[in-house]
Structures are given as C-alpha cells and as structure tokens.
Amino acid sequence: MPTCESSAVISLRSTRVRTKISSVAVLSLLSFPMMVSAGDGLASWKLDIGVSSVYDNNILRYSDKYVARFDNREDEGRFHINTRDDLILVSSIRASATMKLNGSLNTTGAVDVRRRTYTHNPIKNWSYFSISLRQDLSKQTAAQIGYNYIPGFYVRHYRDDDWVKEHGYTPISFQSYDFKKDEIGGWVQYALFSGTRVRALFSYMRYFYNEHFTEYDGKNSLFGIQLYQTIHKNFRVNGRFEVVYSRGEGNVDMDPSFDENTFLLGAELQLPKVFGRTNSVGIDGEYSLRYYTSTHFLELDQNHAGRQDFDYRLSATYTFELLDNLELALNYAWHRRDTETSAAQNATYLSDEKDYRQYQIGLEAKYTLNFLPSDNSEFERRK
C-alpha cells in the first residue's frame, strides 16, 4: 500500500527521469545532422522549428457533471487544476536528413521533439520524443518505421480503491491517474497510379500507469489502411480505417480491455495564391466506436462492463506561406464523446463519468532551415 511519503519520492524520481529523457532527446536532435553529414550520399538535411498557441476549453475532458462541480468547488481533492480551460504553448523541433544510400533511392531519418506547456495548469505539461527511418524501395514503394515515447501524461485524479479502504472517502483518497507510453510502428506505401497512394499502417503501444492504477497497464495493437487520391492538381482527398485491440492488465474486479474501429475522411484544397504566396485549407472528420470486452459482473466493473464509446472529431486548418521558409496555420478542432451501455441501469452513471465536449483553437508558425538543397523525390514532395 503506497503511502503519501512514498508517492512524493516516486513523483520526484519520475521528474528526474523525465528530465534525463528530455536531455537525451535534445542531444540526439542536435547531433543528428552532424552524424548523417559524416556519411556518404547526403542529399539534404533541415530543421523544422515550430511554435504555436492553442486555446482548449476543457483540458481534462470533463463531463457537464464535473464541469459544474469544478465551478462550484465541490469534491475536495478531486481537482488539481486551477482552471478547466487553458492556453497551451506548443514548441517543436524536427531534424531530418535524406541520403542516397542505395543508388537513386532516398533514405530519410528524422528526430522529433515536442513540448506542450499549459499556462495556468503545469500539472498537464507533457513532452514527446520520436525517431524514424524512411526508405524508398522503388519509384512506387516506400516504407517507414519509427519509435516514440511520452515520459509522462496526466489524465486527472480518481479515487484509489485501496486508499478508500484505508482512509475512507476523504480528499487524500483521490490520486493522480497518469501514464508513460512507448510505441513502435510504421507503414508501407505503394503508388497505384499517378496521384493514387495506398498505405498500410501498424503500431504496437504500451501504457504504464503509476503505482495507484497499475491495473490499467495495457498493450495496444493497431492495424490500418489509408488511401490518398488526387482529384485535381489543387484538390486531394484521403480516407483511413483503423482497428485497435487493447488488452489491459485488469484484476479480479475489472478489465479495461477494448476493441476499437476508427474511420477518417479528409480533404485538402490548394487556394489561389495571395500576394504571390500559396495557401490552402484542409478538413478532417473522424468517427470511432470502442467496445469494452469486460466479462465481469456490472456490480464489480461499473466503468467497463457493457460499455461502448462513440467518439466524433472534426478539424479544419488554414495554412498560409508567409515567407519561403515560414508557414502560418490557423487550426480548429472539435471533439465529442457519447458513452452508452447495454445495462440500462448504468447509463446515467457512465454518461456522467465519461461523456465530454471539447474544442480547441490554435495558431502555429513553422520555420524551416534548409542546410542542403531539399530533396525532390515524389515521396518527399507528397509525404
């Protein structure tokens, strides 16, 4: 049974680990171009530096029930945020290099580091690190494999059942629900015709929750297929279908495992130039259906038995090329989750706990530094 003191020590160790990981990520990023430049056949390398601000109206994705409780300062110990909305500062840097290691075929390696900083709620700050390797196999075929890692992501506070048994329904029984995640994945892409590409996707993800919620540790396998189609030189569409099989650790009382299907449709339109500069608008719609597979009795596993989640997402982006190497983008995203259940007596409880509405509005600036002439392969231009 963890104590308050042990939780503080674990939190301190976690912070140190995150700092070390961030340091390694930055060093890898800065040394990446120098490592590849030492090799033969270097075609190009560049840095993409991005800065954006995003307004999020519901940072913890609370249902109307908990939005009202937060506003009324109820449930002492549950809320560890200062505001339920926030302005998020997103910084990113990506180093990539393209080499000619196999004749005229391109090999592209990349390192990507991102950081999201919440203005009023630092408990939500998190970082992301990834590394990838892409290989053109022929004029029609390419493949990529990559690894990414999130050293810490805070979801919200929930009651720890073991702490409830020891301390009762007191504020201290609320404990942080957060996780670490790593993922390895990739894709294989084939150009069927001019302007038509098909991509097969796969990834394997592992989630590691803190000591209070280890029963939610899980392994997710994702498989998908994506189609890109150019309708006109200025108009492209894409569609994607994914399936996810998630298997959680669970325990004798609960099982968080689920299966999920996701459908996505998107389109991008290149608009007439403004002051000689390119600009475009894109829109994406996504629908997900998640089935929880728990076979436990409802009385034991109220959060998962018979549960189904319906997720809807809609996003739009307007992009403008301000300078040759500077791009601005205005983004809007809307999310909604509706939770249903095969057990009518549990419908109100699940809806109060899991439903949410959220929107985000952001402005991004991305500056690209090209240290060698950019690669001009079809896959690099249309990636």
Tab-separated table of C-alpha atoms in Angstrom, residues 75-371:
chain	number	residue	atom	x	y	z
A	75	ASP	CA	-15.308	17.247	-4.399
A	76	GLU	CA	-12.310	18.413	-2.366
A	77	GLY	CA	-9.238	16.531	-3.521
A	78	ARG	CA	-10.538	15.679	-6.987
A	79	PHE	CA	-9.484	18.802	-8.858
A	80	HIS	CA	-5.781	19.619	-9.113
A	81	ILE	CA	-6.119	22.241	-11.826
A	82	ASN	CA	-6.514	25.981	-11.476
A	83	THR	CA	-8.792	26.468	-14.496
A	84	ARG	CA	-10.732	23.998	-16.630
A	85	ASP	CA	-9.685	25.806	-19.817
A	86	ASP	CA	-6.195	26.968	-20.696
A	87	LEU	CA	-3.861	28.496	-23.247
A	88	ILE	CA	-1.274	25.920	-24.319
A	89	LEU	CA	2.126	26.794	-25.737
A	90	VAL	CA	3.433	24.115	-28.101
A	91	SER	CA	7.066	24.083	-29.169
A	92	SER	CA	8.600	21.578	-31.565
A	93	ILE	CA	11.826	20.933	-33.390
A	94	ARG	CA	12.441	18.284	-36.027
A	95	ALA	CA	15.746	17.382	-37.657
A	96	SER	CA	15.659	15.304	-40.827
A	97	ALA	CA	18.251	14.185	-43.343
A	98	THR	CA	17.864	12.498	-46.724
A	99	MET	CA	20.664	10.313	-48.040
A	100	LYS	CA	21.324	8.384	-51.251
A	101	LEU	CA	22.485	5.102	-49.762
A	102	ASN	CA	21.049	2.863	-52.466
A	103	GLY	CA	21.584	4.382	-55.858
A	104	SER	CA	18.912	6.985	-56.625
A	105	LEU	CA	16.565	5.796	-53.840
A	106	ASN	CA	16.171	8.015	-50.788
A	107	THR	CA	16.751	7.112	-47.154
A	108	THR	CA	15.364	9.678	-44.704
A	109	GLY	CA	15.999	9.721	-40.966
A	110	ALA	CA	14.291	12.111	-38.559
A	111	VAL	CA	14.291	13.046	-34.880
A	112	ASP	CA	11.327	14.950	-33.441
A	113	VAL	CA	10.907	16.581	-30.011
A	114	ARG	CA	7.743	18.380	-28.874
A	115	ARG	CA	6.647	20.068	-25.667
A	116	ARG	CA	3.191	21.239	-24.573
A	117	THR	CA	3.209	23.796	-21.764
A	118	TYR	CA	-0.052	24.832	-20.066
A	119	THR	CA	-0.152	28.463	-18.977
A	120	HIS	CA	-2.230	28.000	-15.806
A	121	ASN	CA	-2.070	24.239	-15.172
A	122	PRO	CA	1.509	22.920	-15.181
A	123	ILE	CA	0.289	19.513	-13.967
A	124	LYS	CA	-0.804	18.952	-17.591
A	125	ASN	CA	2.591	19.712	-19.190
A	126	TRP	CA	3.970	16.860	-21.271
A	127	SER	CA	6.655	16.055	-23.826
A	128	TYR	CA	7.003	13.774	-26.824
A	129	PHE	CA	10.082	12.264	-28.466
A	130	SER	CA	10.259	10.251	-31.691
A	131	ILE	CA	12.783	8.867	-34.137
A	132	SER	CA	12.008	7.423	-37.557
A	133	LEU	CA	13.660	5.926	-40.629
A	134	ARG	CA	12.055	6.020	-44.071
A	135	GLN	CA	13.249	4.123	-47.149
A	136	ASP	CA	12.154	4.440	-50.770
A	137	LEU	CA	12.143	0.860	-52.072
A	138	SER	CA	11.316	1.749	-55.662
A	139	LYS	CA	9.691	4.588	-57.589
A	140	GLN	CA	6.292	3.293	-56.427
A	141	THR	CA	7.056	1.844	-52.995
A	142	ALA	CA	8.280	3.278	-49.684
A	143	ALA	CA	8.339	2.125	-46.069
A	144	GLN	CA	8.896	3.747	-42.682
A	145	ILE	CA	9.471	2.506	-39.170
A	146	GLY	CA	9.666	4.633	-36.028
A	147	TYR	CA	9.636	4.755	-32.250
A	148	ASN	CA	8.071	7.396	-29.991
A	149	TYR	CA	7.938	7.897	-26.255
A	150	ILE	CA	5.861	10.001	-23.860
A	151	PRO	CA	7.588	10.083	-20.441
A	152	GLY	CA	4.535	11.288	-18.539
A	153	PHE	CA	0.925	12.268	-19.269
A	154	TYR	CA	-1.537	13.400	-16.593
A	155	VAL	CA	-5.184	12.461	-17.187
A	156	ARG	CA	-6.924	13.542	-13.967
A	157	HIS	CA	-7.380	12.438	-10.323
A	158	TYR	CA	-9.512	9.436	-9.421
A	159	ARG	CA	-10.179	7.662	-6.166
A	160	ASP	CA	-7.745	4.833	-5.430
A	161	ASP	CA	-9.851	1.928	-4.107
A	162	ASP	CA	-7.072	0.777	-1.758
A	163	TRP	CA	-6.730	4.256	-0.310
A	164	VAL	CA	-10.507	4.454	0.124
A	165	LYS	CA	-10.336	1.265	2.223
A	166	GLU	CA	-7.637	2.807	4.426
A	167	HIS	CA	-8.719	6.476	4.545
A	168	GLY	CA	-12.373	6.391	3.544
A	169	TYR	CA	-13.938	8.867	1.117
A	170	THR	CA	-11.607	11.675	2.131
A	171	PRO	CA	-9.704	14.088	-0.133
A	172	ILE	CA	-6.496	12.056	0.170
A	173	SER	CA	-8.144	9.043	-1.466
A	174	PHE	CA	-8.006	10.938	-4.789
A	175	GLN	CA	-4.736	10.035	-6.524
A	176	SER	CA	-3.167	11.058	-9.807
A	177	TYR	CA	-4.083	8.933	-12.817
A	178	ASP	CA	-1.149	9.284	-15.200
A	179	PHE	CA	0.894	7.109	-17.515
A	180	LYS	CA	4.017	6.667	-19.614
A	181	LYS	CA	3.701	5.402	-23.165
A	182	ASP	CA	6.017	3.981	-25.786
A	183	GLU	CA	5.169	2.947	-29.323
A	184	ILE	CA	6.837	1.297	-32.269
A	185	GLY	CA	5.112	1.444	-35.610
A	186	GLY	CA	5.346	2.174	-39.272
A	187	TRP	CA	3.804	1.898	-42.680
A	188	VAL	CA	4.319	0.542	-46.180
A	189	GLN	CA	3.135	2.686	-49.066
A	190	TYR	CA	2.503	1.881	-52.740
A	191	ALA	CA	1.671	4.299	-55.551
A	192	LEU	CA	-1.014	2.563	-57.615
A	193	PHE	CA	-1.360	5.276	-60.235
A	194	SER	CA	-0.284	8.858	-60.686
A	195	GLY	CA	-1.934	10.663	-57.769
A	196	THR	CA	-3.122	7.489	-56.011
A	197	ARG	CA	-1.327	6.020	-52.992
A	198	VAL	CA	-2.271	3.249	-50.577
A	199	ARG	CA	-0.613	2.938	-47.191
A	200	ALA	CA	-0.802	0.014	-44.743
A	201	LEU	CA	-0.291	1.063	-41.092
A	202	PHE	CA	0.734	-0.831	-37.982
A	203	SER	CA	1.840	0.010	-34.454
A	204	TYR	CA	2.331	-1.583	-31.064
A	205	MET	CA	1.808	0.592	-27.971
A	206	ARG	CA	2.445	0.015	-24.267
A	207	TYR	CA	0.897	2.070	-21.464
A	208	PHE	CA	2.421	2.103	-17.962
A	209	TYR	CA	0.310	3.717	-15.241
A	210	ASN	CA	1.558	4.845	-11.854
A	211	GLU	CA	1.521	2.661	-8.746
A	212	HIS	CA	-2.072	3.586	-7.879
A	213	PHE	CA	-3.590	2.315	-11.128
A	214	THR	CA	-1.363	-0.486	-12.430
A	215	GLU	CA	-4.480	-2.491	-13.327
A	216	TYR	CA	-4.838	-0.119	-16.309
A	217	ASP	CA	-1.435	-1.031	-17.770
A	218	GLY	CA	-2.134	-2.133	-21.303
A	219	LYS	CA	-0.820	-3.189	-24.687
A	220	ASN	CA	-2.479	-1.893	-27.854
A	221	SER	CA	-2.083	-3.256	-31.372
A	222	LEU	CA	-3.179	-1.062	-34.277
A	223	PHE	CA	-3.694	-2.052	-37.903
A	224	GLY	CA	-4.958	0.252	-40.606
A	225	ILE	CA	-5.146	1.198	-44.243
A	226	GLN	CA	-5.087	4.692	-45.732
A	227	LEU	CA	-5.826	5.923	-49.252
A	228	TYR	CA	-4.629	9.222	-50.766
A	229	GLN	CA	-6.205	10.402	-54.005
A	230	THR	CA	-5.503	13.500	-56.082
A	231	ILE	CA	-8.755	14.566	-57.730
A	232	HIS	CA	-7.286	17.694	-59.293
A	233	LYS	CA	-3.855	19.269	-59.095
A	234	ASN	CA	-5.236	21.562	-56.372
A	235	PHE	CA	-7.567	19.118	-54.611
A	236	ARG	CA	-6.721	15.936	-52.703
A	237	VAL	CA	-8.754	13.607	-50.531
A	238	ASN	CA	-7.818	10.804	-48.155
A	239	GLY	CA	-9.569	8.114	-46.167
A	240	ARG	CA	-8.403	5.839	-43.378
A	241	PHE	CA	-9.698	2.847	-41.461
A	242	GLU	CA	-8.048	1.558	-38.273
A	243	VAL	CA	-8.695	-1.222	-35.801
A	244	VAL	CA	-7.202	-1.282	-32.305
A	245	TYR	CA	-7.059	-4.265	-29.978
A	246	SER	CA	-6.264	-3.164	-26.419
A	247	ARG	CA	-5.611	-5.653	-23.649
A	248	GLY	CA	-5.283	-4.323	-20.118
A	249	GLU	CA	-3.824	-5.949	-17.025
A	250	GLY	CA	-7.066	-5.718	-15.071
A	251	ASN	CA	-7.666	-7.600	-11.822
A	252	VAL	CA	-10.295	-9.843	-10.253
A	253	ASP	CA	-12.795	-6.962	-10.200
A	254	MET	CA	-12.260	-5.125	-13.512
A	255	ASP	CA	-10.985	-5.403	-17.071
A	256	PRO	CA	-10.228	-2.238	-19.135
A	257	SER	CA	-9.650	-4.134	-22.418
A	258	PHE	CA	-11.415	-2.922	-25.554
A	259	ASP	CA	-11.640	-3.193	-29.345
A	260	GLU	CA	-11.975	-0.034	-31.428
A	261	ASN	CA	-12.797	0.857	-35.041
A	262	THR	CA	-11.958	4.293	-36.446
A	263	PHE	CA	-12.992	5.873	-39.742
A	264	LEU	CA	-11.492	9.096	-41.103
A	265	LEU	CA	-12.178	11.207	-44.187
A	266	GLY	CA	-10.187	14.280	-45.126
A	267	ALA	CA	-9.698	16.758	-47.958
A	268	GLU	CA	-7.191	19.484	-48.827
A	269	LEU	CA	-7.787	22.324	-51.279
A	270	GLN	CA	-4.986	24.496	-52.640
A	271	LEU	CA	-6.428	28.008	-52.906
A	272	PRO	CA	-5.448	30.729	-55.403
A	273	LYS	CA	-2.250	32.499	-54.412
A	274	VAL	CA	-2.496	35.601	-52.236
A	275	PHE	CA	0.203	38.212	-52.860
A	276	GLY	CA	2.072	35.519	-54.750
A	277	ARG	CA	2.032	33.154	-51.741
A	278	THR	CA	0.485	29.707	-51.573
A	279	ASN	CA	-2.303	28.968	-49.132
A	280	SER	CA	-4.592	26.007	-48.532
A	281	VAL	CA	-7.457	24.757	-46.422
A	282	GLY	CA	-7.927	21.249	-45.070
A	283	ILE	CA	-10.712	19.490	-43.204
A	284	ASP	CA	-10.861	16.105	-41.458
A	285	GLY	CA	-13.723	14.171	-39.908
A	286	GLU	CA	-13.231	11.151	-37.639
A	287	TYR	CA	-15.595	8.646	-36.068
A	288	SER	CA	-14.570	5.962	-33.555
A	289	LEU	CA	-16.543	3.160	-31.953
A	290	ARG	CA	-14.997	1.447	-28.938
A	291	TYR	CA	-16.350	-1.777	-27.417
A	292	TYR	CA	-15.197	-2.737	-23.930
A	293	THR	CA	-14.806	-6.507	-23.639
A	294	SER	CA	-15.026	-6.928	-19.848
A	295	THR	CA	-16.857	-10.116	-18.809
A	296	HIS	CA	-17.071	-9.098	-15.135
A	297	PHE	CA	-20.385	-8.517	-13.445
A	298	LEU	CA	-21.674	-4.960	-13.668
A	299	GLU	CA	-21.633	-4.630	-9.867
A	300	LEU	CA	-17.866	-5.243	-9.913
A	301	ASP	CA	-16.828	-3.436	-13.104
A	302	GLN	CA	-19.188	-0.496	-13.408
A	303	ASN	CA	-16.798	1.523	-15.608
A	304	HIS	CA	-16.315	-1.126	-18.305
A	305	ALA	CA	-18.920	-3.923	-18.329
A	306	GLY	CA	-21.241	-3.449	-21.309
A	307	ARG	CA	-19.751	-0.054	-22.182
A	308	GLN	CA	-19.495	1.460	-25.675
A	309	ASP	CA	-17.873	4.797	-26.549
A	310	PHE	CA	-18.819	6.840	-29.619
A	311	ASP	CA	-16.210	9.482	-30.444
A	312	TYR	CA	-16.603	12.250	-33.019
A	313	ARG	CA	-13.868	14.642	-34.143
A	314	LEU	CA	-13.884	17.435	-36.680
A	315	SER	CA	-10.905	19.629	-37.501
A	316	ALA	CA	-10.083	22.344	-40.012
A	317	THR	CA	-6.805	24.060	-40.880
A	318	TYR	CA	-5.953	27.103	-42.956
A	319	THR	CA	-2.286	27.341	-43.972
A	320	PHE	CA	-0.521	30.368	-45.453
A	321	GLU	CA	3.061	30.608	-46.733
A	322	LEU	CA	4.177	33.924	-45.283
A	323	LEU	CA	7.808	33.593	-46.447
A	324	ASP	CA	9.722	30.987	-48.414
A	325	ASN	CA	10.656	29.178	-45.198
A	326	LEU	CA	7.922	30.425	-42.858
A	327	GLU	CA	4.439	28.934	-42.727
A	328	LEU	CA	1.463	30.022	-40.618
A	329	ALA	CA	-1.519	27.813	-39.800
A	330	LEU	CA	-4.839	28.505	-38.084
A	331	ASN	CA	-6.419	25.371	-36.588
A	332	TYR	CA	-9.800	24.470	-35.132
A	333	ALA	CA	-10.754	21.093	-33.619
A	334	TRP	CA	-13.977	19.859	-32.028
A	335	HIS	CA	-14.282	16.631	-30.028
A	336	ARG	CA	-17.258	14.829	-28.547
A	337	ARG	CA	-17.710	11.512	-26.763
A	338	ASP	CA	-21.028	9.818	-26.046
A	339	THR	CA	-20.933	6.739	-23.841
A	340	GLU	CA	-23.635	4.093	-23.934
A	341	THR	CA	-24.103	0.736	-22.233
A	342	SER	CA	-26.047	-2.473	-22.633
A	343	ALA	CA	-27.024	-2.170	-18.951
A	344	ALA	CA	-29.780	0.462	-18.782
A	345	GLN	CA	-29.380	0.870	-15.007
A	346	ASN	CA	-25.786	2.019	-15.552
A	347	ALA	CA	-26.428	4.507	-18.377
A	348	THR	CA	-26.691	7.673	-16.284
A	349	TYR	CA	-23.579	6.835	-14.254
A	350	LEU	CA	-21.422	6.201	-17.353
A	351	SER	CA	-22.715	9.278	-19.128
A	352	ASP	CA	-21.892	11.462	-16.114
A	353	GLU	CA	-18.410	9.955	-15.857
A	354	LYS	CA	-17.279	9.632	-19.477
A	355	ASP	CA	-19.182	11.990	-21.813
A	356	TYR	CA	-17.442	15.222	-22.774
A	357	ARG	CA	-17.412	18.102	-25.245
A	358	GLN	CA	-14.245	19.957	-26.188
A	359	TYR	CA	-12.951	22.422	-28.731
A	360	GLN	CA	-9.504	23.835	-29.458
A	361	ILE	CA	-8.382	26.858	-31.475
A	362	GLY	CA	-4.734	27.348	-32.348
A	363	LEU	CA	-2.266	29.460	-34.315
A	364	GLU	CA	1.018	27.872	-35.423
A	365	ALA	CA	4.193	29.197	-37.003
A	366	LYS	CA	6.730	26.812	-38.554
A	367	TYR	CA	10.145	27.870	-39.811
A	368	THR	CA	12.269	25.547	-41.956
A	369	LEU	CA	16.048	25.784	-42.191
A	370	ASN	CA	17.408	24.014	-45.278
A	371	PHE	CA	21.134	23.335	-44.971
